[in-house]
């Protein structure tokens, strides 16, 4: 049976349909807004995965090119590996639903979202989030939802719900919020240096509009939801927990006082080994895995008790205290810009590379093709946490962290007109113990300034955590790994001294209220200012010029009808310029020419050649040219690349010239003056009038022989190249 439900979302109607597609999935629905539609399914395995200690949830988001009426490029002509947008959207779906499953639920669960139609106006990511919640809610899977999700923009100071792609080009905030109505579960935001107060208003505005989507799903659950399935939860027995508590609480109290990550890990490994030796026996029936899981739970309890009871953190810091920070710039000798940012035991090496427009990233998305001139890439090698594992391509976490840092810095990047470079920043995490993504923001900001990129202001970032105990909610600034691991929230905020540029909030609990979010924004503002002060002590503003190893770029515009002349047939002319000078030349369709080189002389030569090709001769202007041909009535002189003019025999010298070759020969370099450009565009030159204040065309009359040659048409004279 097909069921269709509707509600108003902003200016559009949100439609959710179930019963038509994906009917063998546990839960399936099609969510549509405007002309964009997404099919989302949820399937849960019957069997419990007792061999694991994590929730095996996988989320896949796929964009079909047929959705936008396109055929994929490439040899195979079909969709391949996930794009960055697909990976980031899959993470966006995963993050708000993951904390909403019962503890001990370890059945394999897969969410698949497929974009079926795209109108190139409405983003499908929010629809996929709503669809995931709906599919789970009507499936009978033990999901503690439903949740709603939407996007908030702000144009001319007015907040709008679910802005279109066009709206976002003028919006100063792009905020995605997910929640259960009364509580917020996830936030993802990019903004143009908005104050904490305005950003908080955007969050509260978005939260008010979540309830109709929740109500719609509740209605669907009542009318077409499946009965709740019974699942076995893998919970640690209370008997084993009590035995582990009795044998480890005293030791854990000592471990929680250790200041470094390495000391804690070494002590925990020793304690785990002792407990396994003591409790894993033939008589007990406990497995090594069960004892480790029990120790994990007891450690979590004790860490949280330590923070709540002793009112301090496991490394001895105050709740608002930030670890020691050191900043360095120019740490690598031949890169265009580099920095090393260290905060406690988290360290990012950030390197900036400057390129030309040829280095821009081409993005072919459903909504259209775009060019990307600023890229930030994040790498997390295994040695950063003392592990050994294979190094493959970037994983979802690395892509997500890099995208967050890129959003944080995008607001301060210069325009293409002001700084015609393609900029790539790479952050390699060399050491990690808490919030390497915010260390990346700080390191990358320093690296950009070291490279001479004229960012408007430096950006700093900080991560906050949360420990909840009954009615008490303790916020922690600059969370370390153990606080992130056992805490309830990861709240990352980045921005300048003016305002916030990026915000990301993820939870392990079922939601938080706006009061807590406001407190977190206030704490984050103070913490960011502290970090910024440390950064500014090393480099306060971008360097005046780019590195000597970076290419210099000269950018200028030419008439669009001259582009073909610069390129030449089959690219012959532009290739020769590049070959002769060694520069890089890029010409856009609008006539913008970019010439890049590390050699100033070569660049100047190339610029002069290109400008010479597009420049038109001016009457009365003096040029230095080369004699190309000798005729009995005069000599043809090239005054610009590909542009010749006639020096009539009467204009070769102040005296009578009987033989042209007595005055000039092919290959001679001569100084001439343009005295006339006729109706056919032919250029007449003079040597004898170089120092004259006026030309015959300006009122001095015309030599009889010269005039006769013009009237005959000078058939031997070359035709001008067609434009």
XYZ file of C-alpha atoms in Angstrom:
723
model
C 0.000 0.000 0.000
C 1.347 3.408 -1.002
C 1.169 6.077 1.682
C 1.973 9.739 1.046
C 2.383 12.463 3.671
C 3.033 16.181 3.300
C 4.006 19.190 5.372
C 5.199 22.734 4.696
C 8.946 23.322 4.954
C 9.887 26.935 4.362
C 8.273 28.028 1.101
C 8.051 24.486 -0.293
C 6.018 21.350 0.382
C 7.952 18.408 1.853
C 6.558 15.053 0.716
C 7.392 11.629 2.189
C 6.092 8.547 0.411
C 6.385 4.917 1.455
C 5.151 1.637 -0.009
C 6.095 2.252 -3.652
C 9.890 1.673 -3.725
C 12.326 -0.516 -1.774
C 9.600 -2.713 -0.365
C 11.904 -5.554 0.745
C 13.908 -3.249 2.997
C 12.894 -3.101 6.662
C 12.030 0.543 6.113
C 11.989 2.638 2.932
C 10.700 6.021 1.854
C 11.096 8.664 -0.856
C 11.533 12.211 0.407
C 10.846 15.034 -2.053
C 11.212 18.813 -1.951
C 10.635 20.716 -5.190
C 12.114 18.595 -7.964
C 14.662 16.852 -5.737
C 13.834 13.346 -4.507
C 15.822 10.838 -2.450
C 15.100 7.162 -1.799
C 16.296 6.076 1.660
C 16.247 2.504 2.987
C 17.098 0.863 6.310
C 17.935 -2.831 6.696
C 18.969 -4.575 9.904
C 20.415 -8.086 10.143
C 18.638 -10.749 12.173
C 21.801 -11.963 13.892
C 23.698 -10.252 16.672
C 27.404 -9.526 16.197
C 28.664 -10.748 19.587
C 32.319 -10.542 18.518
C 32.440 -6.746 18.382
C 32.387 -3.895 20.897
C 30.932 -1.187 18.653
C 27.667 -0.457 16.880
C 28.050 -1.746 13.250
C 26.126 1.028 11.511
C 27.056 1.850 7.901
C 25.607 4.711 5.870
C 25.877 5.039 2.100
C 24.728 8.090 0.154
C 24.827 7.921 -3.644
C 24.075 10.507 -6.299
C 22.868 9.056 -9.580
C 23.838 11.297 -12.489
C 20.537 10.498 -14.193
C 18.940 12.507 -11.387
C 20.158 15.665 -13.142
C 19.783 14.324 -16.693
C 23.497 13.607 -17.142
C 25.629 10.692 -18.318
C 28.782 10.030 -16.269
C 32.159 10.830 -17.806
C 35.119 8.481 -17.988
C 35.674 5.249 -19.875
C 33.093 3.113 -18.062
C 30.282 5.688 -18.224
C 28.918 4.774 -14.820
C 29.220 6.075 -11.284
C 32.458 5.122 -9.555
C 33.996 5.793 -6.155
C 32.088 8.183 -3.861
C 32.722 11.878 -4.372
C 33.671 14.143 -1.475
C 30.091 15.454 -1.393
C 28.737 11.897 -1.130
C 31.130 11.024 1.706
C 30.351 14.198 3.646
C 26.608 13.648 3.250
C 26.917 10.047 4.448
C 28.648 11.403 7.568
C 25.913 14.014 7.930
C 23.277 11.248 7.982
C 25.277 9.023 10.344
C 26.119 11.536 13.044
C 22.630 12.451 14.359
C 21.190 8.914 14.269
C 24.134 6.991 15.751
C 23.505 8.012 19.399
C 19.802 7.113 19.146
C 20.094 3.332 19.447
C 19.948 1.323 22.683
C 23.163 0.393 24.436
C 24.281 -3.106 23.503
C 22.575 -3.088 20.101
C 25.193 -4.671 17.814
C 23.205 -5.993 14.858
C 24.500 -4.929 11.435
C 22.474 -1.962 10.253
C 22.762 -0.257 6.868
C 21.236 2.976 5.642
C 21.325 3.567 1.884
C 20.260 6.905 0.376
C 20.033 7.293 -3.427
C 19.316 10.622 -5.112
C 16.699 9.849 -7.765
C 15.970 13.350 -9.022
C 17.693 16.719 -8.682
C 16.296 20.108 -9.682
C 19.681 21.820 -9.128
C 17.975 24.101 -6.606
C 17.423 22.079 -3.435
C 20.262 20.176 -1.761
C 19.466 16.515 -1.267
C 21.553 16.097 1.920
C 18.864 17.310 4.336
C 16.236 15.210 2.544
C 18.454 12.135 2.977
C 18.747 12.877 6.717
C 14.966 13.122 7.067
C 14.578 9.965 4.986
C 16.993 8.014 7.191
C 15.012 8.910 10.295
C 11.714 8.045 8.586
C 12.941 4.707 7.227
C 14.218 3.712 10.670
C 11.106 4.933 12.473
C 8.685 2.854 10.386
C 10.943 -0.226 10.152
C 10.489 -1.816 13.573
C 14.226 -1.369 14.293
C 14.837 -0.105 17.863
C 15.496 3.530 16.920
C 14.969 6.189 19.580
C 13.761 8.796 17.116
C 12.365 10.239 15.028
C 14.586 13.223 14.301
C 14.150 16.132 11.917
C 16.758 18.016 9.929
C 16.802 21.250 7.962
C 19.108 23.957 6.637
C 19.114 27.601 7.769
C 20.382 30.552 5.716
C 20.410 34.302 6.307
C 20.017 36.922 3.587
C 19.992 40.637 4.401
C 19.704 39.822 8.096
C 16.637 37.604 7.657
C 16.744 33.864 8.415
C 15.265 31.470 5.861
C 14.489 27.743 5.983
C 16.057 25.376 3.453
C 17.695 27.993 1.197
C 18.350 26.977 -2.411
C 21.809 26.761 -3.948
C 21.224 30.244 -5.385
C 20.158 31.586 -1.968
C 23.348 30.274 -0.398
C 25.516 32.374 -2.724
C 24.270 35.489 -0.903
C 23.653 33.938 2.521
C 26.146 34.654 5.306
C 25.439 31.325 7.029
C 24.882 27.730 5.898
C 23.704 25.811 8.953
C 22.348 22.259 9.087
C 20.615 21.305 12.312
C 19.137 17.974 13.412
C 17.091 17.333 16.520
C 14.257 15.540 18.222
C 12.188 18.689 18.623
C 12.971 19.630 22.210
C 16.647 18.633 21.942
C 19.344 19.239 19.345
C 21.403 16.237 18.270
C 23.749 17.610 15.608
C 24.915 20.931 14.135
C 27.033 21.608 11.053
C 27.648 25.248 10.153
C 29.686 27.468 7.867
C 29.377 31.235 8.301
C 30.968 34.518 7.303
C 32.362 35.659 10.656
C 29.005 35.827 12.430
C 28.891 36.718 16.092
C 28.046 33.994 18.591
C 24.757 35.775 19.283
C 23.646 35.720 15.630
C 24.732 32.102 15.232
C 22.772 31.143 18.333
C 19.714 32.913 16.879
C 20.144 30.835 13.699
C 20.196 27.643 15.773
C 17.087 28.543 17.757
C 15.316 29.646 14.556
C 16.058 26.300 12.956
C 14.974 24.338 16.013
C 11.530 25.984 15.945
C 10.900 24.586 12.474
C 11.891 20.992 13.286
C 8.598 20.043 14.956
C 6.391 19.795 11.821
C 8.826 17.247 10.349
C 8.768 15.296 13.611
C 4.952 15.385 13.631
C 4.842 14.101 10.054
C 7.005 11.107 10.951
C 4.982 10.398 14.082
C 1.884 10.290 11.907
C 3.608 7.850 9.544
C 4.621 5.596 12.452
C 0.997 5.379 13.575
C -0.457 4.745 10.127
C 2.134 2.539 8.428
C 4.891 1.731 10.930
C 5.883 -1.890 11.505
C 5.703 -3.480 14.963
C 8.877 -3.268 17.010
C 11.139 -6.244 16.386
C 12.777 -7.999 19.304
C 16.563 -7.836 19.345
C 19.059 -9.310 21.768
C 21.224 -6.631 23.382
C 24.819 -7.535 24.192
C 25.265 -6.075 27.651
C 28.018 -6.806 30.119
C 26.715 -8.793 33.076
C 26.416 -6.878 36.328
C 28.284 -9.701 38.075
C 31.340 -9.233 35.852
C 31.151 -5.445 36.182
C 31.182 -5.761 39.982
C 34.219 -8.054 39.868
C 36.088 -5.673 37.580
C 35.126 -2.700 39.756
C 36.385 -4.412 42.877
C 39.725 -5.201 41.239
C 40.321 -1.956 39.345
C 38.743 1.139 40.939
C 41.741 1.943 43.137
C 44.149 1.467 40.245
C 41.957 3.561 37.938
C 42.035 6.424 40.423
C 45.843 6.365 40.205
C 45.766 6.105 36.404
C 43.412 9.072 36.152
C 46.049 11.221 37.848
C 48.683 10.474 35.201
C 49.346 13.485 32.990
C 50.337 11.979 29.656
C 48.505 9.791 27.196
C 51.400 7.321 26.974
C 51.482 6.777 30.747
C 47.720 6.192 30.834
C 47.784 3.735 27.948
C 50.703 1.790 29.406
C 49.057 1.573 32.828
C 45.684 0.566 31.320
C 47.306 -2.150 29.199
C 48.975 -3.579 32.320
C 45.720 -3.454 34.311
C 43.815 -5.158 31.486
C 46.392 -7.941 31.322
C 46.166 -8.524 35.085
C 42.350 -8.649 35.043
C 42.304 -11.106 32.145
C 44.752 -13.342 33.961
C 42.645 -13.188 37.095
C 39.108 -13.471 35.668
C 39.430 -15.514 32.478
C 39.504 -19.068 33.776
C 37.854 -22.340 32.873
C 35.551 -22.037 35.866
C 34.520 -18.405 35.367
C 33.330 -18.797 31.786
C 34.342 -15.224 31.000
C 36.121 -14.486 27.738
C 38.993 -12.064 27.242
C 36.696 -9.864 25.160
C 34.081 -9.693 27.907
C 36.655 -8.646 30.504
C 38.026 -5.913 28.228
C 34.516 -4.604 27.576
C 33.776 -4.573 31.301
C 37.016 -2.687 32.009
C 36.082 -0.151 29.334
C 32.739 0.511 31.030
C 34.292 0.783 34.482
C 36.986 3.121 33.185
C 34.291 5.311 31.637
C 32.436 5.419 34.958
C 35.573 6.339 36.894
C 36.728 9.035 34.466
C 33.341 10.697 34.663
C 33.222 10.330 38.469
C 36.716 11.800 38.708
C 35.685 14.901 36.757
C 32.344 15.351 38.505
C 33.549 14.497 42.019
C 36.980 16.142 42.097
C 35.967 19.103 39.904
C 39.069 18.731 37.789
C 40.180 16.803 34.778
C 42.217 13.628 34.538
C 45.319 15.606 33.478
C 44.867 18.073 36.347
C 43.541 21.003 34.312
C 40.670 23.293 35.218
C 37.490 22.877 33.164
C 38.272 25.985 31.066
C 42.049 25.523 30.926
C 43.803 25.024 27.579
C 46.943 22.970 27.220
C 50.316 24.506 26.407
C 50.499 25.901 22.875
C 53.563 26.451 20.693
C 53.502 27.880 17.178
C 56.193 27.991 14.508
C 56.193 29.244 10.912
C 58.616 28.765 8.051
C 59.652 25.351 9.341
C 60.332 23.851 5.883
C 63.012 25.365 3.599
C 61.549 25.017 0.086
C 57.773 25.072 0.526
C 55.712 28.176 -0.213
C 54.455 28.401 3.368
C 54.617 26.123 6.407
C 53.784 25.995 10.098
C 53.897 23.658 13.066
C 51.114 24.043 15.628
C 51.315 22.046 18.867
C 48.656 22.036 21.583
C 49.421 19.579 24.353
C 49.993 16.242 22.623
C 48.258 17.233 19.391
C 50.434 18.520 16.570
C 49.688 19.603 13.004
C 52.244 20.298 10.295
C 50.518 22.510 7.742
C 51.976 23.331 4.319
C 50.605 25.818 1.785
C 51.266 25.496 -1.941
C 50.431 28.186 -4.491
C 49.496 27.307 -8.063
C 47.831 28.815 -11.097
C 44.276 28.545 -12.370
C 45.375 25.384 -14.222
C 45.630 23.743 -10.779
C 41.999 24.442 -9.841
C 39.867 21.440 -8.942
C 37.039 20.707 -11.334
C 33.899 19.546 -9.546
C 31.128 17.960 -11.619
C 28.160 17.761 -9.251
C 24.439 17.215 -9.839
C 23.794 20.934 -9.468
C 26.401 21.812 -12.112
C 30.108 22.090 -12.806
C 32.255 24.387 -10.651
C 35.924 25.246 -10.179
C 37.549 25.189 -6.760
C 40.620 27.378 -6.168
C 41.041 26.741 -2.410
C 41.545 23.217 -1.087
C 42.460 21.939 2.370
C 43.438 18.291 2.824
C 43.867 16.505 6.148
C 45.965 13.378 6.740
C 46.023 11.188 9.847
C 48.957 8.742 9.635
C 48.953 5.830 12.121
C 52.162 6.887 13.885
C 50.331 9.990 15.189
C 48.655 7.748 17.788
C 51.423 5.182 18.087
C 49.674 2.567 15.932
C 50.689 0.253 13.124
C 48.180 -0.095 10.268
C 48.213 0.028 6.476
C 48.160 3.467 4.863
C 45.496 3.632 2.204
C 43.707 6.566 0.614
C 41.965 9.156 2.796
C 39.131 7.711 4.862
C 35.787 9.282 5.676
C 37.115 10.751 8.897
C 40.042 12.417 7.120
C 37.779 13.854 4.433
C 35.343 15.106 7.077
C 38.015 16.777 9.216
C 39.594 18.389 6.159
C 36.235 19.733 4.984
C 35.536 21.232 8.423
C 38.897 23.035 8.483
C 38.384 24.207 4.892
C 35.000 25.711 5.795
C 36.573 27.461 8.771
C 39.138 29.202 6.555
C 37.083 29.814 3.417
C 35.470 32.931 4.855
C 38.827 34.751 5.149
C 40.337 33.717 1.808
C 40.963 36.519 -0.723
C 38.970 36.784 -3.932
C 40.378 35.460 -7.188
C 40.679 39.034 -8.459
C 42.731 40.126 -5.446
C 44.919 37.000 -5.346
C 44.904 35.028 -8.623
C 46.429 31.867 -7.164
C 45.054 28.395 -6.609
C 45.792 27.583 -2.970
C 46.216 24.085 -1.529
C 46.839 23.506 2.176
C 47.810 20.092 3.541
C 47.658 19.284 7.256
C 49.611 16.229 8.372
C 48.776 15.226 11.935
C 52.073 14.196 13.516
C 50.688 13.629 17.013
C 47.127 13.338 18.257
C 45.494 13.538 21.661
C 42.301 15.495 21.143
C 40.885 17.681 18.381
C 43.355 17.448 15.547
C 40.818 19.142 13.255
C 40.946 22.366 15.286
C 44.745 22.123 15.424
C 44.547 21.914 11.618
C 42.556 25.157 11.504
C 45.171 26.979 13.574
C 48.166 25.494 11.754
C 46.652 26.175 8.335
C 45.913 29.787 9.232
C 49.571 30.248 10.225
C 50.756 28.476 7.083
C 48.641 30.687 4.816
C 50.056 33.834 6.394
C 53.585 32.456 6.090
C 52.922 31.867 2.366
C 51.852 35.482 1.887
C 48.211 34.647 1.173
C 46.330 37.859 2.065
C 43.662 36.340 4.323
C 41.490 39.010 5.913
C 42.097 37.755 9.460
C 43.665 34.691 11.099
C 41.349 31.894 12.258
C 41.664 29.845 15.453
C 39.664 26.834 16.583
C 38.907 24.898 19.750
C 37.003 21.739 20.721
C 34.768 21.550 23.807
C 33.485 18.471 25.599
C 30.640 17.638 27.967
C 30.201 15.437 31.006
C 26.615 14.995 32.207
C 25.753 13.654 35.643
C 22.084 13.763 36.587
C 21.222 17.484 36.426
C 24.847 18.627 36.250
C 26.370 19.465 32.865
C 30.081 20.180 32.875
C 31.658 21.813 29.825
C 35.338 21.161 29.148
C 37.525 23.403 26.968
C 40.205 21.842 24.745
C 39.245 18.215 25.287
C 41.922 15.549 25.339
C 41.455 12.101 23.817
C 40.164 10.416 26.982
C 37.567 13.173 27.509
C 36.440 12.864 23.905
C 36.308 9.071 24.237
C 34.283 8.948 27.439
C 32.493 12.295 27.200
C 29.065 13.138 25.790
C 29.804 15.845 23.237
C 32.318 17.041 20.670
C 31.688 20.745 20.060
C 34.132 22.300 17.593
C 34.060 26.013 16.888
C 36.410 28.095 14.732
C 36.503 31.768 13.861
C 38.284 35.099 13.801
C 38.332 37.932 16.296
C 35.215 39.212 14.501
C 33.075 36.080 14.562
C 32.497 32.385 13.936
C 33.347 30.791 10.578
C 32.597 27.108 11.314
C 30.770 25.060 13.943
C 30.286 21.323 14.327
C 28.515 19.534 17.173
C 28.213 15.770 17.627
C 26.733 13.947 20.610
C 26.799 10.551 22.278
C 23.630 11.343 24.213
C 20.127 11.747 22.818
C 20.289 15.549 22.645
C 21.069 18.831 24.419
C 19.068 22.001 24.864
C 19.835 25.466 23.528
C 20.875 26.696 26.983
C 23.876 24.377 26.900
C 24.705 25.384 23.310
C 24.737 29.047 24.336
C 27.129 28.230 27.195
C 29.351 26.300 24.792
C 29.476 29.205 22.334
C 30.489 31.586 25.115
C 33.218 29.252 26.398
C 34.402 28.666 22.853
C 34.727 32.408 22.224
C 37.001 32.850 25.237
C 39.057 29.783 24.365
C 39.461 30.830 20.723
C 40.724 34.246 21.828
C 43.353 32.576 24.033
C 44.567 30.397 21.157
C 44.532 33.371 18.778
C 46.775 35.361 21.103
C 49.374 32.575 21.025
C 49.214 32.481 17.215
C 49.521 36.246 16.819
C 52.705 36.274 18.886
C 54.392 34.309 16.079
C 52.838 35.912 12.993
C 50.123 38.556 13.196
C 49.453 39.188 9.507
C 50.270 37.702 6.113
C 53.733 38.291 4.705
C 53.988 41.142 2.227
C 54.998 38.889 -0.663
C 54.816 35.240 -1.601
C 57.791 32.890 -1.290
C 60.647 33.146 -3.768
C 59.877 29.528 -4.668
C 56.236 30.280 -5.518
C 55.250 31.317 -9.017
C 54.587 34.994 -9.656
C 51.324 35.615 -11.449
C 50.454 38.572 -13.661
C 46.788 38.835 -14.530
C 45.260 41.143 -17.133
C 42.316 41.158 -19.522
C 42.233 41.170 -23.277
C 39.327 41.587 -25.657
C 37.453 38.333 -26.146
C 37.792 38.624 -29.910
C 41.583 38.625 -29.461
C 41.732 35.277 -27.629
C 42.028 33.363 -30.872
C 44.953 35.520 -31.999
C 46.898 34.748 -28.806
C 46.164 31.027 -28.987
C 46.700 30.722 -32.729
C 45.615 27.880 -35.022
C 45.849 24.629 -33.091
C 47.423 26.523 -30.182
C 50.536 27.232 -32.285
C 51.203 30.764 -31.026
C 50.587 30.196 -27.309
C 52.648 26.997 -27.361
C 55.554 28.889 -28.925
C 55.350 31.618 -26.264
C 55.412 28.981 -23.515
C 58.288 27.147 -25.196
C 60.352 30.314 -25.707
C 59.817 31.734 -22.209
C 59.100 28.732 -19.956
C 56.083 30.416 -18.378
C 52.589 29.047 -17.723
C 49.742 30.806 -19.541
C 46.025 30.382 -18.850
C 43.309 32.243 -20.741
C 39.718 32.208 -19.513
C 36.705 32.553 -21.781
C 36.125 36.093 -20.506
C 39.550 37.187 -21.760
C 41.394 37.010 -18.429
C 45.032 36.107 -19.069
C 47.201 34.692 -16.269
C 50.938 34.352 -16.825
C 52.905 32.596 -14.094
C 56.631 32.022 -13.667
C 59.333 31.967 -11.016
C 61.591 33.900 -13.449
C 60.655 37.636 -13.520
C 62.485 38.250 -16.817
C 60.712 35.371 -18.554
C 57.373 36.577 -17.228
C 57.988 40.124 -18.481
C 58.953 38.789 -21.893
C 55.808 36.657 -22.126
C 53.575 39.534 -20.966
C 55.058 41.823 -23.625
C 54.554 39.202 -26.333
C 50.900 38.622 -25.433
C 50.165 42.325 -25.108
C 51.961 42.910 -28.369
C 49.708 40.397 -30.120
C 46.503 42.026 -28.901
C 47.706 45.618 -29.039
C 46.556 47.763 -31.941
C 49.011 50.235 -33.533
C 48.373 53.897 -32.709
C 48.865 56.786 -35.102
C 51.666 59.005 -33.874
C 53.250 56.332 -31.673
C 56.891 55.305 -32.127
C 57.830 51.605 -32.300
C 61.004 49.571 -32.623
C 60.521 46.955 -35.311
C 62.283 44.497 -37.574
C 62.530 44.687 -41.381
C 60.838 41.611 -42.804
C 60.643 42.253 -46.576
C 62.153 44.612 -49.125
C 60.101 45.854 -52.093
C 61.058 48.338 -54.828
C 58.645 50.913 -53.336
C 59.649 50.449 -49.677
C 60.188 48.008 -46.787
C 57.766 46.086 -44.609
C 58.550 46.338 -40.885
C 57.095 44.157 -38.087
C 56.312 46.525 -35.221
C 54.343 43.990 -33.118
C 54.125 40.213 -33.170
C 52.293 39.395 -36.411
C 51.694 43.080 -37.303
C 53.559 44.736 -40.172
C 53.523 48.188 -41.685
C 54.975 49.746 -44.844
C 57.851 52.224 -44.722
C 57.459 53.844 -48.122
C 60.688 54.702 -49.901
C 59.828 58.382 -49.450
C 59.674 57.865 -45.640
C 62.944 55.955 -45.239
C 65.196 59.025 -44.926
C 65.259 62.807 -45.034
C 66.875 62.648 -48.484
C 65.929 61.099 -51.800
C 66.330 57.288 -51.710
C 66.900 55.615 -55.053
C 67.418 52.029 -53.761
C 65.604 50.775 -50.655
C 68.418 48.341 -49.768
C 70.836 51.265 -49.526
C 68.940 52.258 -46.341
C 67.657 49.004 -44.755
C 68.083 45.260 -45.107
C 65.976 42.282 -43.982
C 66.570 41.655 -40.294
C 67.538 45.243 -39.453
C 66.033 46.718 -36.314
C 64.660 50.187 -36.934
C 62.712 52.862 -35.082
C 59.573 53.976 -36.873
C 56.505 56.087 -36.337
C 52.936 55.188 -37.312
C 51.773 57.969 -39.632
C 48.539 56.460 -40.941
C 46.131 53.517 -40.606
C 43.890 53.421 -43.675
C 40.299 52.259 -44.038
C 41.471 48.695 -44.727
C 43.530 48.650 -41.549
C 46.880 48.890 -43.357
C 49.624 50.604 -41.389
C 51.960 53.206 -42.937
C 55.242 53.905 -41.154
C 57.979 56.516 -41.321
C 61.625 56.596 -40.263
C 62.198 60.223 -41.108
C 59.267 61.466 -38.980
C 60.290 59.621 -35.780
C 61.181 62.883 -34.077
C 58.516 64.916 -35.854
C 55.645 66.282 -33.688
C 53.031 65.459 -36.334
C 52.452 63.000 -39.147
C 51.165 63.589 -42.657
C 47.883 62.026 -41.644
C 47.579 64.693 -38.980
C 47.863 67.531 -41.523
C 51.275 67.379 -43.226
C 50.039 66.165 -46.644
C 50.955 62.910 -48.327
C 53.893 62.147 -50.623
C 52.756 61.744 -54.245
C 54.477 58.377 -54.849
C 53.146 57.021 -51.576
C 49.638 58.038 -52.516
C 49.943 56.429 -55.940
C 50.988 53.114 -54.429
C 48.009 53.187 -52.046
C 45.632 53.916 -54.891
C 46.964 50.966 -56.864
C 46.072 48.794 -53.866
C 49.623 47.525 -53.265
C 48.726 44.014 -54.365
C 51.982 42.615 -53.038
C 51.154 43.790 -49.542
C 50.009 41.021 -47.129
C 46.391 40.853 -45.997
C 45.612 41.385 -42.311
C 44.857 38.226 -40.364
C 41.094 37.888 -39.896
C 39.913 38.400 -36.340
